[in-house]
């Protein structure tokens, strides 16, 4: 039976509720600063989460309102990142329950841990800067800047496995979205899903090895995760 050697962590919605408490208000602040009459409420943003990547999400919205402008999208995304960093600096986006405990348990056990996200490197750095104990658990990051194709494409997870030099059967992914689940499964990984921000249907959840509302439910432990390996 394979032995668990590494954990691969998504960021947005998995490490912290950055989507609704961080990214969404930051997008809205960027729109307001640009004088645009756009506002993404909770349900609108939950729907837009089906598009991976911040700039790509703005472009998807622009397509809906018939106002596609790639230059403006890039400008808005830069502004949004500044607002997002400020929210993180103020401590407005706490870690999700159980994240720090599991990451520290894995680090103490000698497991490798990497971040695999479609977010940009600056956004990840801003989040981890405020949580040095968590940051110390990670050996590396695969971010949206590092790949040509974002989730649900498996490219980011395949790249992470190459860095780890481990087979997929010895690694677990921790995710919260249908796109992340599809990306990890596409790389041959078993996946733990936390459902607080789940935007997919119940059918897709059947693909996950474990489904919990959050990682403190139980709580989720390394012993439990090791039993999920094929």
mmCIF file of C-alpha atoms in Angstrom:
data_model
loop_
_atom_site.group_PDB
_atom_site.id
_atom_site.type_symbol
_atom_site.label_atom_id
_atom_site.label_comp_id
_atom_site.label_asym_id
_atom_site.label_seq_id
_atom_site.Cartn_x
_atom_site.Cartn_y
_atom_site.Cartn_z
ATOM 1 C CA UNK A 1 0.000 0.000 0.000
ATOM 2 C CA UNK A 2 1.382 3.457 -0.887
ATOM 3 C CA UNK A 3 2.543 5.684 1.960
ATOM 4 C CA UNK A 4 1.424 9.308 2.134
ATOM 5 C CA UNK A 5 4.438 11.480 1.302
ATOM 6 C CA UNK A 6 3.005 14.886 0.423
ATOM 7 C CA UNK A 7 0.013 17.209 0.547
ATOM 8 C CA UNK A 8 -0.845 19.696 -2.189
ATOM 9 C CA UNK A 9 -2.952 22.618 -1.023
ATOM 10 C CA UNK A 10 -5.225 24.905 -2.984
ATOM 11 C CA UNK A 11 -5.359 28.451 -1.570
ATOM 12 C CA UNK A 12 -8.561 30.384 -2.257
ATOM 13 C CA UNK A 13 -11.419 28.898 -0.253
ATOM 14 C CA UNK A 14 -9.182 26.101 1.039
ATOM 15 C CA UNK A 15 -6.505 27.743 3.181
ATOM 16 C CA UNK A 16 -8.746 30.731 3.913
ATOM 17 C CA UNK A 17 -12.113 32.076 2.800
ATOM 18 C CA UNK A 18 -10.330 34.474 0.504
ATOM 19 C CA UNK A 19 -13.059 34.324 -2.116
ATOM 20 C CA UNK A 20 -15.996 35.938 -0.312
ATOM 21 C CA UNK A 21 -14.048 37.773 2.408
ATOM 22 C CA UNK A 22 -11.080 38.867 0.306
ATOM 23 C CA UNK A 23 -11.284 38.688 -3.470
ATOM 24 C CA UNK A 24 -14.953 39.670 -3.880
ATOM 25 C CA UNK A 25 -14.753 42.895 -1.817
ATOM 26 C CA UNK A 26 -11.417 43.676 -3.489
ATOM 27 C CA UNK A 27 -12.980 43.329 -6.950
ATOM 28 C CA UNK A 28 -15.852 45.585 -5.893
ATOM 29 C CA UNK A 29 -13.432 48.168 -4.492
ATOM 30 C CA UNK A 30 -11.524 48.165 -7.786
ATOM 31 C CA UNK A 31 -14.743 48.657 -9.751
ATOM 32 C CA UNK A 32 -15.789 51.548 -7.509
ATOM 33 C CA UNK A 33 -12.360 53.192 -7.740
ATOM 34 C CA UNK A 34 -12.604 53.033 -11.541
ATOM 35 C CA UNK A 35 -16.058 54.639 -11.477
ATOM 36 C CA UNK A 36 -17.760 51.532 -12.837
ATOM 37 C CA UNK A 37 -21.364 50.700 -11.855
ATOM 38 C CA UNK A 38 -20.479 47.064 -11.227
ATOM 39 C CA UNK A 39 -20.983 45.196 -7.964
ATOM 40 C CA UNK A 40 -20.606 41.463 -7.463
ATOM 41 C CA UNK A 41 -22.908 40.189 -4.733
ATOM 42 C CA UNK A 42 -22.367 36.805 -3.096
ATOM 43 C CA UNK A 43 -24.430 34.802 -5.583
ATOM 44 C CA UNK A 44 -22.945 36.559 -8.622
ATOM 45 C CA UNK A 45 -19.421 35.923 -7.413
ATOM 46 C CA UNK A 46 -20.198 32.301 -6.579
ATOM 47 C CA UNK A 47 -21.305 31.862 -10.189
ATOM 48 C CA UNK A 48 -18.211 33.623 -11.530
ATOM 49 C CA UNK A 49 -16.012 31.221 -9.567
ATOM 50 C CA UNK A 50 -16.603 28.735 -12.381
ATOM 51 C CA UNK A 51 -13.985 30.820 -14.237
ATOM 52 C CA UNK A 52 -10.466 30.369 -12.830
ATOM 53 C CA UNK A 53 -8.165 33.374 -12.502
ATOM 54 C CA UNK A 54 -8.910 36.962 -11.487
ATOM 55 C CA UNK A 55 -8.321 38.656 -14.837
ATOM 56 C CA UNK A 56 -10.183 35.855 -16.585
ATOM 57 C CA UNK A 57 -13.092 36.346 -14.169
ATOM 58 C CA UNK A 58 -13.278 40.044 -15.056
ATOM 59 C CA UNK A 59 -13.266 39.175 -18.759
ATOM 60 C CA UNK A 60 -16.078 36.654 -18.199
ATOM 61 C CA UNK A 61 -18.108 39.393 -16.508
ATOM 62 C CA UNK A 62 -17.318 41.836 -19.316
ATOM 63 C CA UNK A 63 -18.683 39.307 -21.795
ATOM 64 C CA UNK A 64 -21.934 39.221 -19.813
ATOM 65 C CA UNK A 65 -22.301 43.015 -19.838
ATOM 66 C CA UNK A 66 -21.069 43.383 -23.449
ATOM 67 C CA UNK A 67 -18.073 45.521 -22.476
ATOM 68 C CA UNK A 68 -14.983 43.456 -23.300
ATOM 69 C CA UNK A 69 -11.785 45.464 -22.882
ATOM 70 C CA UNK A 70 -8.624 43.472 -22.143
ATOM 71 C CA UNK A 71 -6.643 46.580 -21.211
ATOM 72 C CA UNK A 72 -9.285 47.645 -18.710
ATOM 73 C CA UNK A 73 -9.482 44.088 -17.350
ATOM 74 C CA UNK A 74 -5.738 44.081 -16.689
ATOM 75 C CA UNK A 75 -5.929 47.512 -15.028
ATOM 76 C CA UNK A 76 -8.845 46.446 -12.834
ATOM 77 C CA UNK A 77 -7.036 43.271 -11.844
ATOM 78 C CA UNK A 78 -3.953 45.223 -10.747
ATOM 79 C CA UNK A 79 -6.156 47.544 -8.693
ATOM 80 C CA UNK A 80 -8.010 44.593 -7.206
ATOM 81 C CA UNK A 81 -4.729 42.994 -6.121
ATOM 82 C CA UNK A 82 -3.790 46.170 -4.243
ATOM 83 C CA UNK A 83 -7.142 46.226 -2.430
ATOM 84 C CA UNK A 84 -6.820 42.497 -1.691
ATOM 85 C CA UNK A 85 -3.347 42.923 -0.204
ATOM 86 C CA UNK A 86 -4.672 45.691 2.026
ATOM 87 C CA UNK A 87 -7.501 43.461 3.293
ATOM 88 C CA UNK A 88 -4.978 40.763 4.141
ATOM 89 C CA UNK A 89 -2.677 43.263 5.840
ATOM 90 C CA UNK A 90 -5.572 44.276 8.082
ATOM 91 C CA UNK A 91 -6.205 40.635 9.013
ATOM 92 C CA UNK A 92 -9.659 40.595 7.418
ATOM 93 C CA UNK A 93 -9.263 37.080 5.972
ATOM 94 C CA UNK A 94 -8.604 34.416 8.661
ATOM 95 C CA UNK A 95 -7.477 30.860 7.946
ATOM 96 C CA UNK A 96 -10.201 28.256 7.612
ATOM 97 C CA UNK A 97 -10.812 25.906 10.571
ATOM 98 C CA UNK A 98 -8.334 23.062 10.894
ATOM 99 C CA UNK A 99 -5.909 24.277 8.224
ATOM 100 C CA UNK A 100 -3.037 25.273 10.489
ATOM 101 C CA UNK A 101 -3.393 22.197 12.703
ATOM 102 C CA UNK A 102 -3.266 19.762 9.763
ATOM 103 C CA UNK A 103 -0.443 21.591 7.986
ATOM 104 C CA UNK A 104 1.636 21.639 11.175
ATOM 105 C CA UNK A 105 0.911 17.956 11.844
ATOM 106 C CA UNK A 106 2.040 17.100 8.312
ATOM 107 C CA UNK A 107 5.184 19.220 8.651
ATOM 108 C CA UNK A 108 6.063 17.568 11.973
ATOM 109 C CA UNK A 109 5.643 14.153 10.331
ATOM 110 C CA UNK A 110 8.080 15.114 7.572
ATOM 111 C CA UNK A 111 5.585 15.314 4.710
ATOM 112 C CA UNK A 112 6.342 17.624 1.813
ATOM 113 C CA UNK A 113 3.699 20.304 1.291
ATOM 114 C CA UNK A 114 3.263 22.558 -1.715
ATOM 115 C CA UNK A 115 0.719 25.150 -2.719
ATOM 116 C CA UNK A 116 -1.043 24.604 -6.059
ATOM 117 C CA UNK A 117 -3.244 27.535 -7.029
ATOM 118 C CA UNK A 118 -4.460 29.559 -9.984
ATOM 119 C CA UNK A 119 -3.866 32.740 -7.989
ATOM 120 C CA UNK A 120 -0.877 34.923 -8.728
ATOM 121 C CA UNK A 121 2.279 34.723 -6.637
ATOM 122 C CA UNK A 122 1.704 38.174 -5.129
ATOM 123 C CA UNK A 123 -1.721 37.168 -3.789
ATOM 124 C CA UNK A 124 -0.325 34.011 -2.183
ATOM 125 C CA UNK A 125 2.567 35.938 -0.651
ATOM 126 C CA UNK A 126 0.164 38.505 0.795
ATOM 127 C CA UNK A 127 -1.891 35.790 2.511
ATOM 128 C CA UNK A 128 1.056 33.837 3.902
ATOM 129 C CA UNK A 129 2.900 36.960 5.057
ATOM 130 C CA UNK A 130 0.341 37.267 7.853
ATOM 131 C CA UNK A 131 0.588 33.581 8.799
ATOM 132 C CA UNK A 132 4.325 32.786 9.115
ATOM 133 C CA UNK A 133 3.678 29.524 10.972
ATOM 134 C CA UNK A 134 1.675 28.255 7.996
ATOM 135 C CA UNK A 135 4.108 29.668 5.437
ATOM 136 C CA UNK A 136 6.922 27.670 7.043
ATOM 137 C CA UNK A 137 5.050 24.425 6.281
ATOM 138 C CA UNK A 138 5.334 24.830 2.509
ATOM 139 C CA UNK A 139 8.317 23.783 0.433
ATOM 140 C CA UNK A 140 7.177 25.575 -2.694
ATOM 141 C CA UNK A 141 4.341 27.113 -4.655
ATOM 142 C CA UNK A 142 2.843 26.460 -8.072
ATOM 143 C CA UNK A 143 0.865 29.580 -8.975
ATOM 144 C CA UNK A 144 -1.122 30.840 -11.931
ATOM 145 C CA UNK A 145 2.015 32.588 -13.193
ATOM 146 C CA UNK A 146 3.771 29.225 -13.564
ATOM 147 C CA UNK A 147 1.402 27.502 -15.995
ATOM 148 C CA UNK A 148 -0.108 28.068 -19.414
ATOM 149 C CA UNK A 149 -3.445 26.479 -18.542
ATOM 150 C CA UNK A 150 -5.222 27.077 -15.241
ATOM 151 C CA UNK A 151 -7.544 24.732 -13.367
ATOM 152 C CA UNK A 152 -9.543 22.645 -14.300
ATOM 153 C CA UNK A 153 -6.583 21.740 -16.504
ATOM 154 C CA UNK A 154 -4.246 19.433 -14.514
ATOM 155 C CA UNK A 155 -1.062 21.249 -15.625
ATOM 156 C CA UNK A 156 -0.416 22.872 -12.227
ATOM 157 C CA UNK A 157 -0.756 19.577 -10.350
ATOM 158 C CA UNK A 158 1.389 17.712 -12.862
ATOM 159 C CA UNK A 159 4.072 20.376 -12.437
ATOM 160 C CA UNK A 160 3.872 20.030 -8.647
ATOM 161 C CA UNK A 161 4.336 16.255 -8.881
ATOM 162 C CA UNK A 162 7.396 16.819 -11.075
ATOM 163 C CA UNK A 163 8.898 19.096 -8.416
ATOM 164 C CA UNK A 164 8.089 16.596 -5.667
ATOM 165 C CA UNK A 165 9.507 13.692 -7.691
ATOM 166 C CA UNK A 166 6.712 11.532 -6.302
ATOM 167 C CA UNK A 167 4.044 9.372 -7.949
ATOM 168 C CA UNK A 168 0.463 10.596 -7.664
ATOM 169 C CA UNK A 169 -0.450 7.551 -5.544
ATOM 170 C CA UNK A 170 1.670 8.930 -2.662
ATOM 171 C CA UNK A 171 0.199 12.440 -2.719
ATOM 172 C CA UNK A 172 -3.159 13.973 -1.741
ATOM 173 C CA UNK A 173 -4.683 17.253 -2.917
ATOM 174 C CA UNK A 174 -6.884 19.464 -0.729
ATOM 175 C CA UNK A 175 -9.386 21.542 -2.694
ATOM 176 C CA UNK A 176 -12.729 23.330 -2.462
ATOM 177 C CA UNK A 177 -13.944 23.814 -6.042
ATOM 178 C CA UNK A 178 -15.132 21.735 -9.013
ATOM 179 C CA UNK A 179 -12.272 23.164 -11.095
ATOM 180 C CA UNK A 180 -9.714 22.170 -8.479
ATOM 181 C CA UNK A 181 -11.207 18.706 -8.078
ATOM 182 C CA UNK A 182 -11.099 18.139 -11.842
ATOM 183 C CA UNK A 183 -7.514 19.416 -12.070
ATOM 184 C CA UNK A 184 -6.251 17.183 -9.268
ATOM 185 C CA UNK A 185 -8.109 14.103 -10.531
ATOM 186 C CA UNK A 186 -6.734 14.805 -14.003
ATOM 187 C CA UNK A 187 -3.237 14.495 -12.536
ATOM 188 C CA UNK A 188 -4.136 11.139 -10.971
ATOM 189 C CA UNK A 189 -4.497 12.429 -7.397
ATOM 190 C CA UNK A 190 -6.949 11.510 -4.676
ATOM 191 C CA UNK A 191 -8.693 14.649 -3.426
ATOM 192 C CA UNK A 192 -10.082 15.958 -0.139
ATOM 193 C CA UNK A 193 -12.851 18.529 -0.659
ATOM 194 C CA UNK A 194 -13.910 21.141 1.885
ATOM 195 C CA UNK A 195 -17.404 22.281 0.986
ATOM 196 C CA UNK A 196 -17.860 25.687 2.637
ATOM 197 C CA UNK A 197 -17.438 27.394 -0.753
ATOM 198 C CA UNK A 198 -18.469 24.491 -3.012
ATOM 199 C CA UNK A 199 -20.029 25.862 -6.199
ATOM 200 C CA UNK A 200 -20.628 22.549 -7.962
ATOM 201 C CA UNK A 201 -23.373 19.976 -7.711
ATOM 202 C CA UNK A 202 -23.513 16.911 -5.503
ATOM 203 C CA UNK A 203 -22.653 14.597 -8.412
ATOM 204 C CA UNK A 204 -19.137 15.995 -8.775
ATOM 205 C CA UNK A 205 -18.448 15.370 -5.090
ATOM 206 C CA UNK A 206 -18.585 11.637 -5.756
ATOM 207 C CA UNK A 207 -15.139 12.006 -7.365
ATOM 208 C CA UNK A 208 -13.593 13.105 -4.049
ATOM 209 C CA UNK A 209 -11.950 10.635 -1.671
ATOM 210 C CA UNK A 210 -13.181 12.615 1.340
ATOM 211 C CA UNK A 211 -15.759 15.410 1.676
ATOM 212 C CA UNK A 212 -15.895 17.580 4.809
ATOM 213 C CA UNK A 213 -17.263 21.030 5.519
ATOM 214 C CA UNK A 214 -13.886 22.065 6.927
ATOM 215 C CA UNK A 215 -10.712 20.381 8.161
ATOM 216 C CA UNK A 216 -11.576 20.721 11.846
ATOM 217 C CA UNK A 217 -14.608 18.503 11.243
ATOM 218 C CA UNK A 218 -13.562 15.333 13.028
ATOM 219 C CA UNK A 219 -10.879 16.774 12.906
ATOM 220 C CA UNK A 220 -9.180 15.544 9.731
ATOM 221 C CA UNK A 221 -5.862 13.874 10.644
ATOM 222 C CA UNK A 222 -2.892 12.422 8.779
ATOM 223 C CA UNK A 223 -3.938 8.922 9.806
ATOM 224 C CA UNK A 224 -7.324 9.494 8.181
ATOM 225 C CA UNK A 225 -5.740 10.956 5.046
ATOM 226 C CA UNK A 226 -3.265 8.088 4.710
ATOM 227 C CA UNK A 227 -6.176 5.646 4.560
ATOM 228 C CA UNK A 228 -7.489 7.437 1.455
ATOM 229 C CA UNK A 229 -4.572 6.403 -0.751
ATOM 230 C CA UNK A 230 -5.371 3.808 -3.414
#
